[in-house]
Coordinates of C-alpha atoms in Angstrom, one line a residue:
M1 CA 0.0 0.0 0.0
T2 CA 1.4 3.4 -1.0
T3 CA 1.4 6.1 1.6
R4 CA 1.8 9.7 0.7
P5 CA 4.5 11.8 2.4
A6 CA 3.4 14.5 4.8
P7 CA 3.1 17.8 2.9
L8 CA 5.6 20.5 3.4
T9 CA 4.3 24.1 3.5
A10 CA 5.6 26.4 0.8
R11 CA 6.1 30.1 1.5
V12 CA 4.9 31.6 -1.8
P13 CA 4.8 35.4 -2.0
G14 CA 1.8 37.4 -3.0
S15 CA 0.4 37.6 -6.5
K16 CA 2.2 40.0 -8.7
S17 CA -0.9 40.3 -10.9
I18 CA -3.1 41.1 -8.0
T19 CA -0.6 43.4 -6.3
N20 CA -0.1 45.7 -9.3
R21 CA -3.8 45.8 -10.3
A22 CA -4.7 46.6 -6.7
L23 CA -2.0 49.3 -6.5
L24 CA -3.6 51.1 -9.5
L25 CA -7.1 50.6 -8.3
A26 CA -6.2 52.0 -4.8
A27 CA -4.4 55.0 -6.5
A28 CA -7.6 55.7 -8.6
A29 CA -10.0 55.3 -5.6
T30 CA -11.2 57.9 -3.2
G31 CA -9.8 57.3 0.2
V32 CA -7.1 55.2 1.9
T33 CA -6.7 51.5 0.9
R34 CA -4.6 49.0 2.9
L35 CA -3.1 46.2 0.8
R36 CA -2.1 43.3 3.1
A37 CA 0.6 40.8 2.1
P38 CA 1.6 42.5 -1.1
L39 CA 4.4 41.0 -3.3
T40 CA 7.6 42.9 -2.7
S41 CA 9.7 42.2 -5.8
D42 CA 11.5 44.1 -8.6
D43 CA 8.3 44.4 -10.7
T44 CA 6.0 45.5 -7.9
L45 CA 8.4 48.0 -6.5
A46 CA 8.9 49.4 -10.0
F47 CA 5.1 49.7 -10.3
R48 CA 4.8 51.3 -6.9
T49 CA 7.6 53.8 -7.6
A50 CA 6.0 54.6 -11.0
L51 CA 2.8 55.5 -9.2
T52 CA 4.6 57.7 -6.7
D53 CA 6.3 59.4 -9.7
L54 CA 2.7 60.2 -10.8
G55 CA 2.0 61.8 -7.4
V56 CA 0.3 58.9 -5.6
R57 CA 1.1 58.7 -1.9
I58 CA 2.1 55.2 -0.7
S59 CA 3.4 54.3 2.7
G60 CA 3.5 51.4 5.2
T61 CA 5.6 48.3 5.9
D62 CA 6.4 45.2 3.8
E63 CA 3.4 43.6 5.3
V64 CA 0.8 46.3 4.7
W65 CA 1.0 49.1 2.0
E66 CA -1.3 52.1 2.5
V67 CA -2.3 53.9 -0.7
T68 CA -4.0 57.3 -0.6
G69 CA -6.1 57.6 -3.7
A70 CA -7.3 60.9 -5.3
G71 CA -10.4 59.5 -6.9
A72 CA -9.1 60.6 -10.3
G73 CA -6.2 60.3 -12.7
P74 CA -2.9 62.1 -12.1
V75 CA -2.4 65.8 -12.5
G76 CA 0.7 67.7 -13.5
A77 CA 3.9 66.5 -15.3
A78 CA 6.1 63.5 -14.6
R79 CA 8.7 61.2 -16.1
V80 CA 7.9 57.7 -15.2
W81 CA 10.5 54.9 -15.2
C82 CA 8.9 51.4 -15.6
A83 CA 12.2 49.4 -15.4
D84 CA 11.4 45.9 -16.7
A85 CA 7.8 45.9 -15.5
G86 CA 5.4 45.3 -18.5
T87 CA 2.4 45.9 -16.3
A88 CA 3.6 49.4 -15.5
A89 CA 4.1 50.2 -19.2
R90 CA 0.6 48.9 -20.1
F91 CA -1.5 49.8 -17.1
L92 CA -0.2 53.3 -16.3
P93 CA -0.5 55.2 -19.6
P94 CA -4.3 54.8 -19.6
F95 CA -4.3 56.0 -16.0
A96 CA -2.3 59.1 -17.0
A97 CA -4.5 59.7 -20.0
A98 CA -7.6 59.8 -17.7
G99 CA -5.9 62.6 -15.8
R100 CA -4.5 66.0 -16.9
G101 CA -0.9 66.9 -17.7
E102 CA 2.2 65.8 -19.6
F103 CA 3.6 62.3 -18.8
V104 CA 6.5 60.4 -20.3
F105 CA 6.9 56.6 -19.7
D106 CA 10.1 54.8 -20.4
G107 CA 11.9 51.6 -19.3
S108 CA 14.8 49.2 -19.8
D109 CA 16.0 48.0 -23.2
Q110 CA 14.2 44.7 -22.5
L111 CA 10.9 46.6 -21.9
R112 CA 11.4 48.9 -24.9
A113 CA 11.5 45.8 -27.1
R114 CA 8.0 44.7 -26.0
P115 CA 5.1 45.7 -28.2
L116 CA 2.7 48.5 -27.1
R117 CA 1.1 49.4 -30.5
P118 CA -2.4 48.2 -29.7
L119 CA -2.5 50.3 -26.5
V120 CA -1.2 53.4 -28.3
D121 CA -3.8 53.0 -31.0
A122 CA -6.6 52.5 -28.5
L123 CA -5.7 55.6 -26.5
T124 CA -5.4 57.6 -29.7
A125 CA -8.9 56.4 -30.8
L126 CA -10.2 57.5 -27.4
G127 CA -8.9 61.0 -28.0
S128 CA -5.6 61.0 -26.1
K129 CA -2.4 62.5 -27.6
V130 CA 0.3 59.8 -27.5
G131 CA 3.7 59.9 -28.9
S132 CA 5.7 56.7 -29.0
G133 CA 9.1 55.1 -29.9
P134 CA 9.7 53.1 -33.1
G135 CA 6.9 50.6 -33.7
G136 CA 4.7 52.0 -31.0
A137 CA 7.0 51.0 -28.2
L138 CA 8.5 52.9 -25.3
P139 CA 9.1 55.7 -24.6
L140 CA 5.5 56.9 -24.6
A141 CA 4.6 60.6 -24.2
V142 CA 1.0 61.2 -23.1
T143 CA -0.6 64.6 -23.2
A144 CA -3.7 64.1 -21.0
S145 CA -6.9 66.1 -20.8
G146 CA -9.2 63.3 -19.6
L147 CA -11.0 60.7 -21.7
D148 CA -14.6 60.7 -22.8
G149 CA -15.0 56.9 -23.2
G150 CA -16.6 55.5 -26.3
E151 CA -16.5 52.2 -28.2
I152 CA -13.3 50.6 -29.6
T153 CA -12.1 47.3 -31.0
L154 CA -8.8 46.1 -29.4
D155 CA -6.3 43.6 -30.9
S156 CA -5.6 41.4 -27.9
S157 CA -3.7 38.6 -29.6
F158 CA -0.3 39.7 -28.2
S159 CA -1.3 40.3 -24.6
S160 CA -4.4 40.7 -22.4
Q161 CA -2.6 43.5 -20.5
Y162 CA -3.7 46.1 -23.1
L163 CA -7.3 45.3 -22.3
T164 CA -6.6 45.2 -18.6
G165 CA -4.9 48.7 -18.7
L166 CA -7.9 50.2 -20.4
L167 CA -10.5 48.5 -18.2
L168 CA -8.7 49.6 -14.9
S169 CA -8.9 53.3 -15.9
A170 CA -12.3 53.2 -17.6
P171 CA -14.3 54.2 -14.5
L172 CA -12.3 57.5 -14.4
M173 CA -13.6 58.4 -17.9
R174 CA -16.4 60.9 -18.4
G175 CA -18.7 58.3 -20.2
P176 CA -19.0 54.6 -20.6
L177 CA -16.2 52.6 -22.3
T178 CA -17.1 49.6 -24.5
I179 CA -14.3 47.4 -25.7
R180 CA -14.5 44.5 -28.1
A181 CA -11.3 42.5 -27.7
T182 CA -10.4 40.4 -30.7
S183 CA -8.3 37.2 -30.4
L184 CA -8.0 37.6 -26.7
V185 CA -5.3 35.5 -25.0
S186 CA -4.9 34.8 -21.3
R187 CA -8.6 35.4 -20.7
P188 CA -8.5 34.5 -16.9
Y189 CA -6.5 37.6 -16.3
I190 CA -9.5 39.7 -17.5
D191 CA -11.8 37.9 -15.2
M192 CA -9.4 38.7 -12.3
T193 CA -9.2 42.3 -13.4
R194 CA -13.0 42.7 -13.4
A195 CA -13.4 41.0 -10.0
L196 CA -10.9 43.4 -8.5
M197 CA -12.6 46.4 -10.1
H198 CA -15.9 45.3 -8.6
H199 CA -14.1 45.0 -5.2
F200 CA -13.3 48.7 -5.5
G201 CA -16.9 49.6 -6.5
A202 CA -16.7 49.7 -10.3
R203 CA -19.7 48.6 -12.5
T204 CA -19.0 46.4 -15.5
R205 CA -20.9 44.0 -17.8
Q206 CA -19.8 41.5 -20.3
D207 CA -22.0 40.5 -23.3
G208 CA -22.2 37.1 -24.8
D209 CA -19.7 37.9 -27.5
G210 CA -17.1 39.0 -24.9
T211 CA -17.6 42.7 -25.4
I212 CA -17.1 44.5 -22.0
T213 CA -18.7 47.8 -21.0
V214 CA -17.5 49.8 -18.0
L215 CA -19.6 52.6 -16.6
P216 CA -18.2 55.8 -15.2
G217 CA -18.3 56.6 -11.5
G218 CA -14.8 56.0 -10.2
Y219 CA -13.7 53.8 -7.3
T220 CA -14.0 53.7 -3.5
A221 CA -11.1 52.7 -1.3
A222 CA -11.3 49.0 -0.2
D223 CA -8.8 47.0 1.9
L224 CA -7.5 43.8 0.3
T225 CA -5.4 40.8 1.3
I226 CA -3.2 39.6 -1.6
E227 CA -3.3 35.8 -2.1
P228 CA -0.1 33.8 -3.0
D229 CA 1.0 34.0 -6.6
A230 CA -0.3 31.1 -8.6
S231 CA 2.3 31.4 -11.4
T232 CA 5.1 31.3 -8.8
A233 CA 3.4 28.4 -7.1
S234 CA 3.7 26.4 -10.3
Y235 CA 7.4 25.9 -9.6
V236 CA 7.0 24.3 -6.1
F237 CA 4.1 22.2 -7.4
A238 CA 6.2 20.9 -10.3
A239 CA 9.1 20.3 -8.0
A240 CA 6.8 18.2 -5.8
A241 CA 5.8 16.2 -8.9
V242 CA 9.4 15.4 -10.0
T243 CA 10.8 14.7 -6.5
G244 CA 8.0 12.6 -5.1
R245 CA 7.4 15.1 -2.3
S246 CA 4.1 16.6 -1.2
V247 CA 3.8 20.4 -1.0
T248 CA 1.0 22.7 0.1
V249 CA 0.5 26.3 -0.7
P250 CA -1.9 27.7 1.9
G251 CA -4.2 30.6 0.9
L252 CA -4.3 29.5 -2.8
G253 CA -7.4 27.4 -3.2
S254 CA -10.6 26.9 -5.0
R255 CA -11.7 30.5 -4.5
S256 CA -8.7 31.9 -6.2
S257 CA -9.2 34.5 -9.0
Q258 CA -5.9 33.4 -10.6
G259 CA -6.2 31.3 -13.8
D260 CA -2.7 30.0 -13.4
L261 CA -3.8 27.8 -10.6
G262 CA -5.1 25.6 -13.5
F263 CA -1.5 24.4 -13.9
V264 CA -2.2 21.8 -11.2
E265 CA -4.7 20.2 -13.5
V266 CA -1.9 19.8 -16.1
L267 CA 0.2 18.2 -13.4
R268 CA -2.6 15.9 -12.7
R269 CA -2.3 14.6 -16.2
T270 CA 1.3 13.8 -15.6
G271 CA 0.3 11.5 -12.7
A272 CA 0.7 13.8 -9.7
H273 CA -2.0 13.7 -7.0
V274 CA -3.7 17.1 -6.7
E275 CA -6.0 18.4 -3.9
V276 CA -7.6 21.8 -4.1
T277 CA -9.6 23.0 -1.2
D278 CA -11.0 26.4 0.0
S279 CA -7.9 26.9 2.2
G280 CA -5.1 25.8 -0.1
T281 CA -3.7 23.5 -2.8
T282 CA -1.5 20.4 -2.3
V283 CA 0.4 18.5 -5.0
T284 CA 2.1 15.2 -4.3
G285 CA 4.4 13.4 -6.7
R286 CA 4.8 9.7 -7.2
G287 CA 7.3 8.1 -5.0
D288 CA 9.9 7.9 -7.7
G289 CA 9.1 11.3 -9.3
A290 CA 8.0 9.6 -12.5
L291 CA 5.8 11.6 -15.0
T292 CA 3.3 10.4 -17.5
G293 CA 3.5 12.0 -20.9
G294 CA 1.9 11.3 -24.3
F295 CA -0.5 14.2 -24.3
E296 CA -1.1 17.6 -25.8
V297 CA -2.4 20.6 -23.8
D298 CA -3.5 24.1 -24.7
M299 CA -1.9 26.4 -22.3
G300 CA -2.9 29.7 -24.0
D301 CA -4.9 30.8 -20.9
I302 CA -2.1 29.9 -18.5
S303 CA 1.0 30.6 -20.7
D304 CA 3.1 31.9 -17.8
T305 CA 3.3 28.3 -16.6
F306 CA 4.0 26.5 -19.9
M307 CA 7.8 26.8 -19.2
T308 CA 7.3 25.0 -15.9
L309 CA 5.8 22.1 -17.7
A310 CA 8.3 22.2 -20.6
A311 CA 11.3 22.2 -18.3
I312 CA 10.3 19.0 -16.5
A313 CA 8.8 17.3 -19.6
P314 CA 12.0 15.4 -20.5
L315 CA 11.4 13.3 -17.4
A316 CA 8.1 12.0 -18.8
D317 CA 7.7 8.6 -20.4
A318 CA 6.4 10.0 -23.7
P319 CA 6.4 13.3 -25.6
I320 CA 4.4 16.3 -24.3
T321 CA 3.1 19.0 -26.7
V322 CA 2.1 22.5 -25.5
H323 CA 0.2 24.7 -27.9
G324 CA -1.8 27.9 -28.0
I325 CA 1.2 29.9 -26.7
A326 CA 2.2 32.1 -29.7
H327 CA 2.0 35.2 -27.5
A328 CA 4.7 33.8 -25.2
R329 CA 7.2 34.8 -27.9
L330 CA 6.6 38.4 -27.0
K331 CA 7.3 38.3 -23.2
E332 CA 10.5 39.1 -21.4
S333 CA 12.1 36.8 -24.0
D334 CA 10.9 34.6 -26.9
R335 CA 9.9 32.0 -24.4
I336 CA 9.3 29.2 -26.8
E337 CA 12.7 29.6 -28.4
A338 CA 14.4 30.1 -25.0
V339 CA 12.9 26.9 -23.7
A340 CA 13.7 24.9 -26.8
G341 CA 17.3 26.2 -27.0
N342 CA 18.0 25.4 -23.4
L343 CA 16.5 21.9 -23.7
R344 CA 18.7 21.3 -26.7
A345 CA 21.7 22.4 -24.7
L346 CA 20.7 19.8 -22.1
G347 CA 20.6 17.1 -24.9
I348 CA 16.8 17.0 -25.2
R349 CA 15.0 16.8 -28.6
T350 CA 12.3 19.4 -29.1
D351 CA 10.1 20.4 -32.1
E352 CA 8.6 23.8 -32.2
G353 CA 6.2 25.9 -34.3
P354 CA 4.8 29.4 -34.2
D355 CA 2.5 28.6 -31.2
R356 CA 3.7 25.2 -29.9
I357 CA 6.5 23.1 -28.6
T358 CA 6.9 19.4 -28.3
I359 CA 9.4 18.0 -25.8
H360 CA 10.6 14.4 -26.1
P361 CA 11.7 12.2 -23.3
G362 CA 15.4 11.9 -22.6
R363 CA 18.2 12.0 -20.1
P364 CA 19.2 15.6 -19.7
S365 CA 22.9 16.4 -19.0
G366 CA 24.2 19.4 -17.1
A367 CA 24.7 22.7 -18.9
E368 CA 24.4 26.4 -18.2
I369 CA 20.9 27.8 -18.8
A370 CA 20.6 31.0 -20.8
C371 CA 18.0 32.9 -18.7
Y372 CA 17.7 36.0 -21.1
R373 CA 17.0 38.0 -17.8
D374 CA 13.7 36.2 -17.8
H375 CA 12.7 35.1 -14.2
R376 CA 10.4 32.4 -15.5
I377 CA 13.1 30.7 -17.5
A378 CA 15.4 30.7 -14.5
M379 CA 12.8 29.3 -12.1
A380 CA 11.5 26.6 -14.4
F381 CA 14.9 25.2 -15.1
S382 CA 15.8 25.3 -11.5
V383 CA 13.1 22.8 -10.9
L384 CA 14.6 20.4 -13.4
G385 CA 17.9 21.0 -11.6
L386 CA 16.5 19.1 -8.6
R387 CA 16.6 16.0 -10.7
V388 CA 19.5 16.7 -13.1
G389 CA 23.0 17.5 -11.8
G390 CA 25.2 20.2 -13.3
I391 CA 22.4 22.6 -14.3
T392 CA 23.5 26.2 -13.6
L393 CA 21.9 29.6 -14.5
D394 CA 23.7 32.5 -16.2
A395 CA 21.6 35.0 -14.3
P396 CA 20.2 33.5 -11.1
A397 CA 19.4 36.9 -9.6
C398 CA 16.8 37.6 -12.3
V399 CA 14.2 35.7 -10.2
G400 CA 14.0 38.9 -8.1
K401 CA 11.5 40.2 -10.7
T402 CA 8.8 38.2 -8.9
F403 CA 10.3 36.0 -6.2
P404 CA 13.5 37.3 -4.6
G405 CA 13.7 34.4 -2.2
F406 CA 13.1 31.7 -4.8
H407 CA 16.4 29.9 -4.6
D408 CA 16.4 29.8 -0.8
E409 CA 12.8 28.5 -0.7
L410 CA 13.5 25.8 -3.3
R411 CA 16.5 24.7 -1.2
R412 CA 14.5 24.7 2.0
L413 CA 11.7 22.6 0.6
F414 CA 13.5 20.1 -1.5
L415 CA 17.2 19.9 -0.5
D416 CA 17.1 20.5 3.3
H417 CA 14.5 17.8 3.9
P418 CA 15.2 14.1 3.6
T419 CA 13.8 12.1 0.7
P420 CA 10.5 10.6 1.6
Q421 CA 10.3 6.9 2.3
G422 CA 7.4 4.5 2.5
T423 CA 5.5 2.2 0.2

């Protein structure tokens, strides 16, 4: 009779997606909002600093951030540095356009390479004056006099963040905003955005064809506790699967608004035991860490976790194909090519297409992983490193973008505890 090992409790930090959305909502609301257990990382600190550059007052401790909102968009003039944070570059220009003044947004070379054209076109169609860098990228110069609202069609095939940025600031507009998003990727993030908007008092509706309308009226301050980051949790869940351990992430359960928790259902297909309750989620690997392959999976809605699966897929007993992830080529790196190239460096056969990758079983050898300054590449291949000796990272510190303590936590959970026994 097989007995499952007692679960270890993972310390997964707060959701980046929720933290940054809540920061903007609190800044746009009337009154003081307390955000409990926010993620403190490179991306969220960049977002927080960008808001303070726009005149928002934020104080507090690492455990609680207090945001004093003005109930409107920013007023005045500011130069805003977004660093590497794509959410800052995509969420804050609409917020500025809903205010009054002259605002310039810029960021790192990595962020300047990421597309913003759909957002620039949408803001222009809504009556804002926006100047941009080559191809509609950073730097962006926004001349703001408020926005009237209206009806627009938005190309959302590259990222759902353009839609999110417009939705978040829509209640600050003078009239309703109706958006028809075409070819929308990562749809669960839009559900999360609307849920958070409702928490702060906004009124939205979604029609049967996916068109979303947001009514004017602003936001009201509302305290919020940030739940653990589901994308980040994917690494400890995958590590449990390949080591035969059992890991629980408390506070990340069936009521979560994060679509990336769906990653555990993919792990279930590899043979891991998964339990999701109201209070948390537990993943337990087989005693020998074996994985079942031989399947295809569309991870378009949870594309931030496809690398987690791809990195451990060589350990499966048959090929695994991930598809629906074309937009992952336009993230911090071309994530499909980055994963394929690193797997090849480890001696693993891969096949790739515009929106897919197939990973074949094999015996990975040690090699240095090219991280491309992409936190998710670094964390995904660190999980494989629990089973394969000799794997190193060329930029281990890049995990600080979302989880500064990642390497210490992985070591605590999977290297500082004895291998489970019992059959």
